[in-house]
mmCIF file of C-alpha atoms in Angstrom:
data_model
loop_
_atom_site.group_PDB
_atom_site.id
_atom_site.type_symbol
_atom_site.label_atom_id
_atom_site.label_comp_id
_atom_site.label_asym_id
_atom_site.label_seq_id
_atom_site.Cartn_x
_atom_site.Cartn_y
_atom_site.Cartn_z
ATOM 1 C CA MET A 498 -22.871 21.573 45.541
ATOM 2 C CA LYS A 499 -21.812 20.683 49.076
ATOM 3 C CA PRO A 500 -18.481 22.535 50.223
ATOM 4 C CA ASN A 501 -16.497 19.238 50.153
ATOM 5 C CA GLN A 502 -17.723 18.435 46.539
ATOM 6 C CA ARG A 503 -16.740 21.872 45.380
ATOM 7 C CA LYS A 504 -13.163 21.790 47.116
ATOM 8 C CA ILE A 505 -12.602 18.427 45.174
ATOM 9 C CA LEU A 506 -14.021 19.624 42.040
ATOM 10 C CA SER A 507 -11.681 22.774 42.283
ATOM 11 C CA ALA A 508 -8.626 20.749 43.223
ATOM 12 C CA LEU A 509 -9.274 18.478 40.422
ATOM 13 C CA ILE A 510 -9.329 21.521 37.714
ATOM 14 C CA ILE A 511 -6.482 22.972 39.254
ATOM 15 C CA ILE A 512 -4.451 19.522 39.054
ATOM 16 C CA ILE A 513 -5.404 19.023 35.534
ATOM 17 C CA CYS A 514 -4.632 22.548 34.667
ATOM 18 C CA PHE A 515 -0.940 22.068 36.217
ATOM 19 C CA CYS A 516 -0.378 18.616 34.744
ATOM 20 C CA SER A 517 -1.511 19.678 31.284
ATOM 21 C CA CYS A 518 0.824 22.872 31.274
ATOM 22 C CA ALA A 519 3.708 21.087 32.830
ATOM 23 C CA LYS A 520 7.045 20.656 31.016
ATOM 24 C CA PRO A 521 7.773 17.379 29.350
ATOM 25 C CA LYS A 522 8.328 14.618 31.759
ATOM 26 C CA ARG A 523 12.037 14.093 33.141
ATOM 27 C CA LYS A 524 13.076 10.879 34.655
ATOM 28 C CA ILE A 525 12.304 10.974 38.448
ATOM 29 C CA ASN A 526 14.121 8.709 41.018
ATOM 30 C CA PRO A 527 11.869 5.853 41.537
ATOM 31 C CA LEU A 528 12.424 6.000 45.323
ATOM 32 C CA SER A 529 11.316 9.554 45.449
ATOM 33 C CA ILE A 530 8.206 8.651 43.569
ATOM 34 C CA LYS A 531 7.655 5.791 45.955
ATOM 35 C CA LEU A 532 7.979 8.015 49.037
ATOM 36 C CA ASN A 533 5.480 10.563 47.580
ATOM 37 C CA ASP A 534 2.991 8.109 46.871
ATOM 38 C CA SER A 535 3.407 6.731 50.485
ATOM 39 C CA ALA A 536 2.688 10.334 51.712
ATOM 40 C CA MET A 537 -0.133 10.594 49.729
ATOM 41 C CA GLN A 538 -1.838 7.069 50.555
ATOM 42 C CA LEU A 539 -0.910 7.856 54.419
ATOM 43 C CA VAL A 540 -2.991 10.938 54.167
ATOM 44 C CA MET A 541 -5.855 9.671 52.374
ATOM 45 C CA HIS A 542 -5.890 6.387 54.523
ATOM 46 C CA PHE A 543 -5.840 7.912 58.046
ATOM 47 C CA GLY A 544 -7.543 11.271 57.105
ATOM 48 C CA THR A 545 -6.241 14.698 57.338
ATOM 49 C CA ASP A 546 -5.394 14.869 61.155
ATOM 50 C CA ASP A 547 -2.395 16.798 61.842
ATOM 51 C CA LYS A 548 -0.323 13.641 63.041
ATOM 52 C CA SER A 549 -0.841 12.079 59.455
ATOM 53 C CA VAL A 550 -0.106 15.275 57.642
ATOM 54 C CA VAL A 551 2.986 15.861 59.612
ATOM 55 C CA ASN A 552 4.023 12.232 58.776
ATOM 56 C CA GLY A 553 3.278 12.921 55.156
ATOM 57 C CA ILE A 554 5.683 15.782 55.095
ATOM 58 C CA ASN A 555 8.421 13.772 56.502
ATOM 59 C CA LEU A 556 8.067 11.343 53.678
ATOM 60 C CA LEU A 557 7.975 14.139 51.005
ATOM 61 C CA ASP A 558 11.215 15.770 52.815
ATOM 62 C CA LYS A 559 12.879 12.211 52.244
ATOM 63 C CA ALA A 560 11.687 12.118 48.579
ATOM 64 C CA ILE A 561 12.984 15.786 47.976
ATOM 65 C CA ARG A 562 16.380 14.925 49.662
ATOM 66 C CA ILE A 563 16.804 12.116 46.971
ATOM 67 C CA ASP A 564 15.426 14.156 44.107
ATOM 68 C CA SER A 565 15.678 17.957 44.629
ATOM 69 C CA ASN A 566 13.957 18.657 41.367
ATOM 70 C CA TYR A 567 10.731 16.679 42.073
ATOM 71 C CA VAL A 568 7.999 19.168 41.260
ATOM 72 C CA THR A 569 5.118 16.719 42.743
ATOM 73 C CA ALA A 570 6.653 16.381 46.003
ATOM 74 C CA TYR A 571 7.176 20.063 46.659
ATOM 75 C CA TRP A 572 3.677 20.551 45.414
ATOM 76 C CA ASN A 573 2.117 18.064 47.672
ATOM 77 C CA LYS A 574 4.642 19.405 50.934
ATOM 78 C CA PHE A 575 3.076 22.815 50.107
ATOM 79 C CA SER A 576 -0.396 21.714 50.223
ATOM 80 C CA PHE A 577 0.053 19.910 53.334
ATOM 81 C CA GLN A 578 1.869 23.023 55.056
ATOM 82 C CA ASN A 579 -0.809 25.066 54.333
ATOM 83 C CA GLN A 580 -3.448 22.620 55.606
ATOM 84 C CA LEU A 581 -1.227 22.763 58.975
ATOM 85 C CA LYS A 582 -1.300 26.502 58.893
ATOM 86 C CA GLN A 583 2.561 26.440 58.475
ATOM 87 C CA TYR A 584 2.580 29.491 56.279
ATOM 88 C CA ASN A 585 6.070 30.345 56.950
ATOM 89 C CA GLU A 586 7.258 26.734 55.969
ATOM 90 C CA ALA A 587 4.831 26.609 52.829
ATOM 91 C CA LEU A 588 6.456 29.966 51.467
ATOM 92 C CA GLU A 589 9.814 28.437 51.632
ATOM 93 C CA THR A 590 8.478 25.515 49.735
ATOM 94 C CA VAL A 591 6.629 27.150 47.122
ATOM 95 C CA LYS A 592 9.722 29.197 46.292
ATOM 96 C CA HIS A 593 11.584 25.965 45.716
ATOM 97 C CA LEU A 594 8.772 25.297 43.265
ATOM 98 C CA LEU A 595 9.225 28.803 41.770
ATOM 99 C CA LYS A 596 12.745 28.192 41.101
ATOM 100 C CA LEU A 597 11.794 24.894 38.883
ATOM 101 C CA ARG A 598 8.828 26.712 37.185
ATOM 102 C CA PRO A 599 9.529 30.377 37.139
ATOM 103 C CA ASN A 600 7.220 31.053 34.325
ATOM 104 C CA ASP A 601 4.279 28.939 35.556
ATOM 105 C CA ALA A 602 1.430 31.233 36.233
ATOM 106 C CA LEU A 603 -0.167 28.939 39.147
ATOM 107 C CA ILE A 604 2.901 28.573 41.018
ATOM 108 C CA ILE A 605 3.526 32.415 40.884
ATOM 109 C CA ALA A 606 0.010 32.905 41.979
ATOM 110 C CA LEU A 607 0.563 30.420 44.954
ATOM 111 C CA THR A 608 3.914 32.359 45.791
ATOM 112 C CA GLY A 609 1.724 35.296 46.189
ATOM 113 C CA LEU A 610 -0.657 33.754 48.390
ATOM 114 C CA ALA A 611 2.068 32.357 50.794
ATOM 115 C CA TYR A 612 3.533 35.730 51.060
ATOM 116 C CA GLU A 613 0.364 37.152 52.127
ATOM 117 C CA LYS A 614 -0.371 34.618 54.642
ATOM 118 C CA THR A 615 3.046 35.482 56.104
ATOM 119 C CA GLY A 616 2.188 39.102 56.235
ATOM 120 C CA ASP A 617 4.077 40.378 53.172
ATOM 121 C CA THR A 618 1.456 41.915 51.315
ATOM 122 C CA ILE A 619 4.028 44.050 48.956
ATOM 123 C CA SER A 620 5.765 40.611 47.616
ATOM 124 C CA ALA A 621 2.486 39.114 47.331
ATOM 125 C CA ALA A 622 0.755 41.994 45.235
ATOM 126 C CA LYS A 623 3.916 41.708 42.895
ATOM 127 C CA CYS A 624 3.369 37.995 42.595
ATOM 128 C CA TYR A 625 -0.351 38.497 41.668
ATOM 129 C CA LYS A 626 0.487 41.078 39.118
ATOM 130 C CA ASN A 627 2.985 38.805 37.649
ATOM 131 C CA ALA A 628 0.866 35.749 37.678
ATOM 132 C CA LEU A 629 -1.941 37.861 35.876
ATOM 133 C CA SER A 630 0.468 38.810 33.108
ATOM 134 C CA ASN A 631 1.476 34.861 32.701
ATOM 135 C CA TYR A 632 -2.145 33.866 32.531
ATOM 136 C CA ASP A 633 -2.954 36.462 29.940
ATOM 137 C CA LYS A 634 -0.193 35.604 27.778
ATOM 138 C CA ILE A 635 -1.221 31.900 27.974
ATOM 139 C CA LEU A 636 -4.979 32.425 27.401
ATOM 140 C CA ASP A 637 -4.571 34.876 24.621
ATOM 141 C CA THR A 638 -3.194 32.168 22.459
ATOM 142 C CA MET A 639 -5.204 29.030 23.594
ATOM 143 C CA ASN A 640 -8.332 27.752 22.063
ATOM 144 C CA LEU A 641 -11.554 27.938 24.288
ATOM 145 C CA LYS A 642 -11.998 24.256 23.826
ATOM 146 C CA ASN A 643 -8.383 23.400 25.157
ATOM 147 C CA LYS A 644 -9.115 21.023 28.128
ATOM 148 C CA SER A 645 -6.732 23.457 30.417
ATOM 149 C CA TYR A 646 -8.643 26.552 29.229
ATOM 150 C CA CYS A 647 -11.177 26.455 32.236
ATOM 151 C CA GLY A 648 -8.626 26.144 34.997
ATOM 152 C CA LEU A 649 -6.494 28.752 33.620
ATOM 153 C CA ALA A 650 -9.360 31.191 33.136
ATOM 154 C CA THR A 651 -10.850 30.596 36.713
ATOM 155 C CA GLY A 652 -7.159 31.153 38.130
ATOM 156 C CA LYS A 653 -7.160 34.376 36.136
ATOM 157 C CA ALA A 654 -10.501 35.396 37.731
ATOM 158 C CA MET A 655 -9.309 34.309 41.041
ATOM 159 C CA ILE A 656 -6.104 36.677 40.687
ATOM 160 C CA LEU A 657 -8.385 39.582 39.918
ATOM 161 C CA LYS A 658 -10.147 38.938 43.026
ATOM 162 C CA LEU A 659 -6.825 38.967 45.074
ATOM 163 C CA LEU A 660 -5.906 42.265 43.150
ATOM 164 C CA ASN A 661 -9.353 43.752 44.473
ATOM 165 C CA LYS A 662 -10.622 43.971 40.968
ATOM 166 C CA ASN A 663 -13.757 42.179 41.783
ATOM 167 C CA GLU A 664 -16.014 43.846 39.216
ATOM 168 C CA GLN A 665 -13.580 43.093 36.389
ATOM 169 C CA SER A 666 -13.463 39.413 37.782
ATOM 170 C CA ASP A 667 -17.011 38.958 37.807
ATOM 171 C CA ALA A 668 -17.432 40.561 34.443
ATOM 172 C CA TYR A 669 -14.781 38.094 33.072
ATOM 173 C CA LEU A 670 -16.610 35.062 34.667
ATOM 174 C CA LYS A 671 -19.955 36.080 33.547
ATOM 175 C CA GLY A 672 -18.664 36.397 30.154
ATOM 176 C CA LEU A 673 -17.235 32.834 30.183
ATOM 177 C CA LEU A 674 -20.656 31.485 31.438
ATOM 178 C CA GLN A 675 -22.170 32.934 28.243
ATOM 179 C CA THR A 676 -20.241 30.901 25.742
ATOM 180 C CA GLU A 677 -19.467 27.853 28.120
ATOM 181 C CA THR A 678 -21.421 24.475 27.267
ATOM 182 C CA ASP A 679 -19.654 22.229 29.640
ATOM 183 C CA PRO A 680 -21.650 21.477 32.675
ATOM 184 C CA VAL A 681 -18.655 20.895 34.774
ATOM 185 C CA ASN A 682 -16.661 24.250 33.711
ATOM 186 C CA LYS A 683 -20.201 26.047 34.148
ATOM 187 C CA GLN A 684 -20.448 24.805 37.804
ATOM 188 C CA LEU A 685 -16.836 25.952 38.394
ATOM 189 C CA TYR A 686 -17.367 29.459 36.976
ATOM 190 C CA GLU A 687 -20.624 29.724 38.956
ATOM 191 C CA GLU A 688 -18.948 28.894 42.379
ATOM 192 C CA SER A 689 -16.067 31.140 41.330
ATOM 193 C CA LEU A 690 -18.355 33.924 41.177
ATOM 194 C CA ARG A 691 -19.562 33.393 44.727
ATOM 195 C CA ASP A 692 -16.003 33.353 46.102
ATOM 196 C CA SER A 693 -15.027 36.247 48.150
ATOM 197 C CA ARG A 694 -11.306 37.507 48.278
ATOM 198 C CA ASN A 695 -10.940 35.678 51.663
ATOM 199 C CA ASP A 696 -12.426 32.342 50.119
ATOM 200 C CA VAL A 697 -9.584 32.458 47.337
ATOM 201 C CA LEU A 698 -7.086 33.276 49.964
ATOM 202 C CA TYR A 699 -7.809 30.680 52.726
ATOM 203 C CA GLY A 700 -10.687 28.566 51.429
ATOM 204 C CA LYS A 701 -14.244 28.721 52.915
ATOM 205 C CA GLY A 702 -14.648 28.060 56.359
ATOM 206 C CA ASP A 703 -10.946 28.555 57.360
ATOM 207 C CA THR A 704 -9.783 31.231 59.616
ATOM 208 C CA VAL A 705 -7.623 34.254 58.817
ATOM 209 C CA SER A 706 -4.428 34.450 60.212
ATOM 210 C CA GLU A 707 -3.874 37.575 62.377
ATOM 211 C CA ASN A 708 -0.682 38.332 60.490
ATOM 212 C CA ALA A 709 -2.271 38.531 57.092
ATOM 213 C CA ASN A 710 -3.511 41.854 56.013
ATOM 214 C CA PRO A 711 -5.344 42.830 52.943
ATOM 215 C CA VAL A 712 -3.304 43.453 49.771
ATOM 216 C CA LYS A 713 -3.208 47.284 49.382
ATOM 217 C CA HIS A 714 -2.152 48.960 46.078
#
């Protein structure tokens, strides 16, 4: 699988997992939705050059000002800020997400990533441990056939790597591979096995910020 294909696959799994575990839908301001959609279309149409992404963030800011509880807009803004390596700004965005979804394992994990990218490894480690606990609580009561299971299980494995528990992460993924029959899920587990800690933190091919130090325990 090519790097771009892998990133798309991973992103889809995360999005499916995120949406599946989301709280019941509430009524969102239609104008906020329109601005969010415009931001996404802008980046998709013109590509991921810095100018398009910045313009996308501006549209998302307008959406958030209209509806300050619009989770999707914060989510997309966080993604765009990371793409621009605006890590301090991304941290503030994900903190807003965390207020809206304080028990969401994925958002807790992303908060840890944001802390680490700004150099705060102590706060990052606390988030990783909290995220791992939340992943375990969900997975322990979830059927293996649940459509969200693969995304959540992969998330747990990545958190173990961020906690420098590589052997435990690999053993967990190998165990999942032995019982998995879905080819897409198997492929994601196999790719995750090859990921290094830095791959999880920054994505393959990305450069490491000089302010980001490995989490120490």
